[in-house]
Amino acid sequence: MAVLVLGGAGYIGSHMVDRLVNTTDEKVVVVDSLVTGHRAAVNPAAKFYQGDIADQDFMRTVFKENPDVDAVIHFAAYSLVAESMKKPLKYFDNNTAGMVKLLEVMNEVGVKNIVFSSTAATYGIPEKMPIRETDPQKPINPYGESKLMMEKIMHWSDLAYGIKFVALRYFNVAGAKPDGSIGEDHNPETHLLPIVLQVAQGKRDVLKIFGNDYNTPDGTNVRDYVHPYDLADAHILAVKYLREGNESTAFNLGSSTGFSNLQILEAARRVTGKEIPAEMAPRRPGDPDTLIAASDKARNVLGWKPQFDNIDKIIASAWAWHSSHPEGYGDRK
Ligand code: UDP
């Protein structure tokens, strides 16, 4: 059997491809536009196509050349909250309209299973913690809205065309392949852990912690960190779930443990042995106080068992990547 990974050259997608190649017998086909992804991140055992998922003729060719593909894993989307506030149409076009174009072609070629990256950002400001899949989804930024629209489009496409889906709502993804050979390389970098580690490397002078007056134990935001290998394993289980003929649904993916931004800083100092200068800075717009997943549905229904259940282990894996690749993938696009 074969799986098509869209966005397989990105941060999470490249860990997905690596995991599929190393832990399953699947044939792995990858599509990535390389707008934000890196060709060097894609495990060479996968068959690679460069192109845009919204280019329907291109996607028809990919499916035609790989008739054994019966499931799509879809990571190809933009994912920066702050950028989405300034350029909402970029997000609705690439993420939401991109999904419509993709589903049209999937329906045409008869591929009826899709596992798709959704996000905790679809919940907006949660009323209670931990967040359950059945809690209200009221996004507070266009990124979360674009993903919620994708979930809804899939719901109606299931009813009309029988395209079955699993939406995986990720919490905060952090860490890298433990041997340090692939990892996170965004430009510009906006995420907490890579920035903390860039300060540890001396590539940045200081970590700015965005806000210490939140309603949390130490005043800084609390987030739930999950490793990309554990996410990848949940996708593999979700593909199996769909192939077994189960109903479309959504799962939260998080470790169910919260760490404050200050706790992440302390853990990074412990793991790296570096001083990591930090200072308080104003709040960043759109950050809810706390986001922690209830992930028992994924554990019970899919049998998901996250291996990176300890924040030091997650940070050590990220440090293995950053310390061995100070320039990320560099010009090895
Ligand atoms: N954050 C921070 N300084 C930074 C980058 C992020 O204090 O330089 C905080 C951010 O305000 C949030 C947390 O770190 O509370 C996680 O942010 P990130 O952008 O990594 O992920 P998000 O929660 O937006 O998905």
Coordinates of C-alpha atoms and ligand atoms in Angstrom, one line a residue:
M1 CA 0.0 0.0 0.0
A2 CA 1.1 3.6 -0.6
V3 CA 0.6 6.8 1.3
L4 CA 0.8 10.3 -0.2
V5 CA 2.3 12.9 2.1
L6 CA 1.6 16.5 1.2
G7 CA 4.0 19.0 2.7
G8 CA 6.5 16.2 3.4
A9 CA 9.5 18.5 3.3
G10 CA 8.3 20.6 6.2
Y11 CA 9.1 20.3 9.8
I12 CA 6.4 17.8 10.9
G13 CA 6.0 16.3 7.4
S14 CA 9.7 15.4 7.1
H15 CA 9.5 13.5 10.5
M16 CA 6.3 11.8 9.2
V17 CA 8.1 10.6 6.0
D18 CA 11.1 9.4 8.0
R19 CA 8.8 7.5 10.4
L20 CA 6.8 5.9 7.5
V21 CA 10.1 4.8 5.8
N22 CA 11.6 3.4 8.9
T23 CA 8.7 1.8 10.8
T24 CA 6.2 0.7 8.1
D25 CA 6.2 -1.2 4.8
E26 CA 4.3 1.6 3.0
K27 CA 5.5 3.0 -0.3
V28 CA 5.9 6.8 0.5
V29 CA 5.1 9.5 -2.1
V30 CA 5.8 13.1 -1.1
V31 CA 4.5 16.3 -2.6
D32 CA 6.0 19.7 -1.5
S33 CA 6.2 23.1 -3.2
L34 CA 9.4 23.8 -1.3
V35 CA 8.1 27.3 -0.5
T36 CA 8.8 26.7 3.2
G37 CA 10.0 23.1 3.1
H38 CA 13.5 21.7 2.5
R39 CA 14.3 19.1 -0.1
A40 CA 17.2 17.9 2.1
A41 CA 14.7 17.1 4.9
V42 CA 13.0 14.4 2.8
N43 CA 14.1 10.8 3.5
P44 CA 15.6 9.7 0.1
A45 CA 13.6 6.4 0.2
A46 CA 10.5 8.4 -0.6
K47 CA 9.4 9.3 -4.1
F48 CA 9.5 13.1 -4.3
Y49 CA 7.4 15.5 -6.5
Q50 CA 7.9 19.3 -6.3
G51 CA 4.6 21.2 -6.9
D52 CA 1.6 22.9 -5.4
I53 CA -1.4 20.9 -4.1
A54 CA -3.7 23.5 -5.6
D55 CA -2.4 22.7 -9.1
Q56 CA -4.9 20.1 -10.0
D57 CA -3.2 18.9 -13.2
F58 CA 0.0 18.4 -11.3
M59 CA -1.9 16.4 -8.6
R60 CA -3.8 14.4 -11.2
T61 CA -0.4 13.3 -12.6
V62 CA 0.9 12.4 -9.1
F63 CA -2.1 10.2 -8.4
K64 CA -2.0 8.7 -12.0
E65 CA 1.7 7.8 -11.6
N66 CA 1.0 6.2 -8.2
P67 CA -2.2 4.3 -8.5
D68 CA -1.4 2.3 -5.3
V69 CA -2.0 5.4 -3.1
D70 CA -5.1 4.9 -1.0
A71 CA -4.5 7.5 1.7
V72 CA -3.4 11.1 1.9
I73 CA -1.7 12.7 4.8
H74 CA -2.0 16.4 4.4
F75 CA 0.5 18.9 6.1
A76 CA 0.8 21.4 3.3
A77 CA -0.4 24.6 4.9
Y78 CA 0.8 27.9 6.3
S79 CA 0.8 28.0 10.1
L80 CA 1.9 31.3 11.6
V81 CA -0.7 33.0 13.8
A82 CA 0.8 36.5 13.6
E83 CA 1.3 36.4 9.8
S84 CA -2.3 35.2 9.4
M85 CA -3.6 38.3 11.3
K86 CA -1.8 40.5 8.7
K87 CA -2.5 38.3 5.7
P88 CA -5.7 36.4 6.3
L89 CA -6.5 35.9 2.6
K90 CA -3.1 34.1 2.1
Y91 CA -4.3 31.6 4.7
F92 CA -7.8 31.2 3.3
D93 CA -6.4 30.7 -0.1
N94 CA -3.5 28.4 0.6
N95 CA -5.0 26.4 3.5
T96 CA -8.8 26.4 2.9
A97 CA -9.1 26.8 -0.9
G98 CA -6.1 24.4 -1.2
M99 CA -8.1 21.8 0.6
V100 CA -11.1 22.3 -1.8
K101 CA -8.8 21.8 -4.8
L102 CA -7.3 18.7 -3.3
L103 CA -10.6 17.1 -2.4
E104 CA -11.9 17.7 -5.9
V105 CA -9.0 15.7 -7.3
M106 CA -9.2 13.0 -4.6
N107 CA -12.9 12.5 -5.4
E108 CA -12.2 12.4 -9.1
V109 CA -9.4 9.7 -8.7
G110 CA -11.3 7.8 -6.0
V111 CA -8.9 8.2 -3.1
K112 CA -11.2 8.3 -0.1
N113 CA -9.0 8.5 3.0
I114 CA -7.3 11.7 4.3
V115 CA -5.5 12.5 7.6
F116 CA -5.1 16.2 8.0
S117 CA -3.2 18.5 10.4
S118 CA -5.6 20.6 12.4
T119 CA -4.7 22.6 15.4
A120 CA -5.5 23.6 19.0
A121 CA -5.9 27.1 17.5
T122 CA -9.4 26.0 16.3
Y123 CA -10.5 26.2 19.9
G124 CA -9.7 29.9 20.4
I125 CA -9.8 30.8 24.1
P126 CA -10.9 27.6 25.8
E127 CA -13.5 27.8 28.6
K128 CA -12.0 24.8 30.5
M129 CA -8.8 22.8 30.7
P130 CA -7.8 20.3 29.5
I131 CA -9.4 20.8 26.1
R132 CA -11.6 18.0 24.8
E133 CA -12.5 17.3 21.2
T134 CA -16.2 18.1 21.8
D135 CA -15.4 21.6 23.3
P136 CA -16.5 24.7 21.3
Q137 CA -14.3 25.7 18.4
K138 CA -14.2 29.5 18.2
P139 CA -10.9 30.5 16.6
I140 CA -9.4 33.9 17.4
N141 CA -7.1 34.2 14.4
P142 CA -7.3 33.5 10.7
Y143 CA -4.9 30.6 10.9
G144 CA -7.2 28.7 13.3
E145 CA -10.2 29.8 11.3
S146 CA -8.7 28.5 8.1
K147 CA -8.1 25.1 9.7
L148 CA -11.6 24.9 11.2
M149 CA -13.0 25.6 7.8
M150 CA -10.9 22.8 6.4
E151 CA -12.5 20.5 9.1
K152 CA -16.0 21.6 8.1
I153 CA -15.3 21.2 4.4
M154 CA -14.1 17.7 5.1
H155 CA -17.3 16.9 7.1
W156 CA -19.5 17.8 4.2
S157 CA -17.3 16.1 1.6
D158 CA -17.6 12.9 3.7
L159 CA -21.4 13.1 3.6
A160 CA -21.5 13.9 -0.1
Y161 CA -18.6 11.9 -1.6
G162 CA -17.7 9.4 1.1
I163 CA -14.2 10.9 1.6
K164 CA -13.3 9.8 5.1
F165 CA -11.1 11.9 7.3
V166 CA -9.3 12.1 10.6
A167 CA -8.5 15.7 11.7
L168 CA -5.6 15.7 14.2
R169 CA -5.6 18.8 16.3
Y170 CA -2.0 19.4 17.3
F171 CA -0.9 21.3 20.4
N172 CA 2.7 22.7 20.5
V173 CA 5.0 20.6 18.4
A174 CA 8.7 20.6 19.5
G175 CA 11.8 18.4 19.1
A176 CA 13.6 16.6 16.3
K177 CA 14.7 13.2 15.2
P178 CA 16.9 12.1 18.1
D179 CA 20.1 11.6 15.9
G180 CA 19.9 15.3 15.0
S181 CA 19.8 14.6 11.2
I182 CA 16.4 16.4 10.6
G183 CA 14.7 19.1 12.6
E184 CA 13.0 22.5 12.6
D185 CA 14.1 25.2 10.2
H186 CA 11.7 28.1 9.7
N187 CA 12.6 31.4 8.2
P188 CA 11.8 33.6 10.0
E189 CA 11.7 31.5 13.2
T190 CA 8.9 32.5 15.6
H191 CA 8.5 29.4 17.8
L192 CA 9.6 29.3 21.4
L193 CA 11.9 26.3 21.6
P194 CA 14.0 26.9 18.5
I195 CA 14.4 30.6 19.6
V196 CA 15.5 29.5 23.1
L197 CA 18.0 27.1 21.5
Q198 CA 19.3 29.8 19.1
V199 CA 20.0 31.9 22.2
A200 CA 21.8 29.0 23.7
Q201 CA 23.9 28.8 20.5
G202 CA 24.7 32.5 20.6
K203 CA 22.8 33.1 17.4
R204 CA 20.5 35.5 19.3
D205 CA 21.4 37.6 22.2
V206 CA 18.4 37.2 24.4
L207 CA 15.1 35.4 24.7
K208 CA 12.1 37.7 25.0
I209 CA 9.3 36.1 27.0
F210 CA 6.0 37.5 25.8
G211 CA 4.1 38.5 28.9
N212 CA 4.3 37.5 32.6
D213 CA 0.9 38.7 33.7
Y214 CA -1.2 35.8 32.4
N215 CA -3.5 33.9 34.7
T216 CA -1.1 31.0 35.2
P217 CA 1.1 29.9 38.2
D218 CA 4.2 31.9 37.1
G219 CA 2.4 34.5 34.9
T220 CA 3.8 33.1 31.6
N221 CA 1.8 31.1 29.1
V222 CA 1.4 27.4 29.6
R223 CA 1.5 25.1 26.6
D224 CA 1.4 21.4 25.9
Y225 CA 4.5 20.1 23.9
V226 CA 4.4 17.1 21.7
H227 CA 7.2 15.5 19.7
P228 CA 6.9 15.2 15.8
Y229 CA 7.7 11.4 16.0
D230 CA 4.8 11.0 18.4
L231 CA 2.6 13.0 16.0
A232 CA 3.8 10.9 13.1
D233 CA 2.9 7.7 14.9
A234 CA -0.6 9.1 15.5
H235 CA -0.9 9.7 11.8
I236 CA 0.1 6.1 11.0
L237 CA -2.5 4.9 13.5
A238 CA -5.1 7.3 11.9
V239 CA -4.4 5.9 8.4
K240 CA -4.9 2.4 9.8
Y241 CA -8.2 3.5 11.5
L242 CA -9.5 4.8 8.2
R243 CA -8.4 1.8 6.2
E244 CA -10.4 -0.3 8.7
G245 CA -13.5 1.5 7.6
N246 CA -14.1 3.6 10.7
E247 CA -16.0 6.9 10.8
S248 CA -14.5 10.3 10.2
T249 CA -13.5 12.1 13.4
A250 CA -11.1 14.4 15.2
F251 CA -8.4 13.8 17.8
N252 CA -6.4 16.1 20.0
L253 CA -2.7 15.4 20.0
G254 CA -0.8 16.6 23.1
S255 CA 1.1 15.2 26.0
S256 CA -1.6 16.3 28.4
T257 CA 1.0 18.1 30.5
G258 CA 1.5 21.9 30.5
F259 CA 4.8 23.8 30.7
S260 CA 5.1 27.5 31.2
N261 CA 7.4 29.5 29.0
L262 CA 9.7 30.0 32.1
Q263 CA 9.7 26.3 32.7
I264 CA 10.8 25.7 29.1
L265 CA 13.6 28.2 29.6
E266 CA 14.7 26.4 32.8
A267 CA 14.6 23.0 31.1
A268 CA 16.6 24.3 28.1
R269 CA 19.2 25.7 30.5
R270 CA 19.4 22.3 32.2
V271 CA 19.6 20.3 29.0
T272 CA 22.1 22.5 27.1
G273 CA 24.2 23.6 30.1
K274 CA 24.1 27.2 28.7
E275 CA 23.1 30.3 30.4
I276 CA 20.4 31.5 27.9
P277 CA 19.8 35.2 28.8
A278 CA 16.1 36.1 28.9
E279 CA 14.0 39.2 29.6
M280 CA 10.4 39.9 29.9
A281 CA 8.6 41.6 27.0
P282 CA 5.0 42.7 26.2
R283 CA 2.3 40.1 25.5
R284 CA 2.0 38.9 21.9
P285 CA -1.5 39.4 20.5
G286 CA -3.6 36.3 20.3
D287 CA -2.0 34.1 23.0
P288 CA -4.5 32.3 25.3
D289 CA -3.3 31.8 28.9
T290 CA -3.1 28.1 28.9
L291 CA -3.5 25.3 26.2
I292 CA -3.5 21.7 27.4
A293 CA -4.9 18.8 25.5
A294 CA -7.1 16.0 26.8
S295 CA -5.6 13.3 24.6
D296 CA -7.3 10.2 26.0
K297 CA -9.5 9.9 22.9
A298 CA -6.4 9.3 20.7
R299 CA -4.9 7.0 23.3
N300 CA -8.1 4.9 23.7
V301 CA -9.5 4.9 20.1
L302 CA -6.2 4.9 18.1
G303 CA -4.0 3.2 20.8
W304 CA -1.6 6.1 20.6
K305 CA 1.3 5.9 23.1
P306 CA 3.5 9.0 22.9
Q307 CA 7.2 8.1 23.6
F308 CA 8.5 11.6 24.3
D309 CA 6.6 12.0 27.5
N310 CA 9.3 14.2 29.2
I311 CA 10.1 17.8 28.3
D312 CA 13.9 17.3 28.8
K313 CA 13.8 14.5 26.2
I314 CA 12.0 16.7 23.7
I315 CA 14.4 19.5 24.3
A316 CA 17.5 17.2 24.1
S317 CA 16.3 16.0 20.6
A318 CA 15.8 19.6 19.4
W319 CA 19.3 20.5 20.7
A320 CA 20.8 17.5 18.8
W321 CA 19.5 19.1 15.6
H322 CA 20.3 22.7 16.4
S323 CA 23.8 22.1 17.7
S324 CA 24.7 20.0 14.7
H325 CA 23.0 22.3 12.1
P326 CA 23.6 25.9 13.3
E327 CA 22.4 27.1 9.9
G328 CA 19.5 24.7 9.6
Y329 CA 19.4 23.1 6.2
G330 CA 21.4 26.2 5.0
D331 CA 21.5 26.3 1.2
R332 CA 20.7 22.6 1.0
K333 CA 17.2 23.7 -0.1
Ligands
UDP1 N1 7.1 32.9 23.0 C1 7.9 33.8 23.7 N2 9.0 34.3 23.1 C2 9.3 34.0 21.8 C3 8.5 33.1 21.1 C4 7.3 32.6 21.7 O1 7.6 34.1 24.9 O2 10.3 34.5 21.3 C5 5.9 32.4 23.7 C6 4.5 32.7 23.0 O3 4.1 33.9 23.4 C7 3.7 31.5 23.6 C8 4.7 30.3 23.7 O4 6.0 30.9 23.7 O5 3.3 31.8 24.9 C9 4.6 29.4 22.5 O6 4.7 30.1 21.3 P1 5.0 29.5 19.9 O7 5.0 30.6 18.9 O8 6.2 28.6 20.0 O9 3.7 28.5 19.6 P2 2.2 28.8 19.5 O10 1.6 28.7 20.9 O11 2.0 30.2 19.0 O12 1.7 27.7 18.6

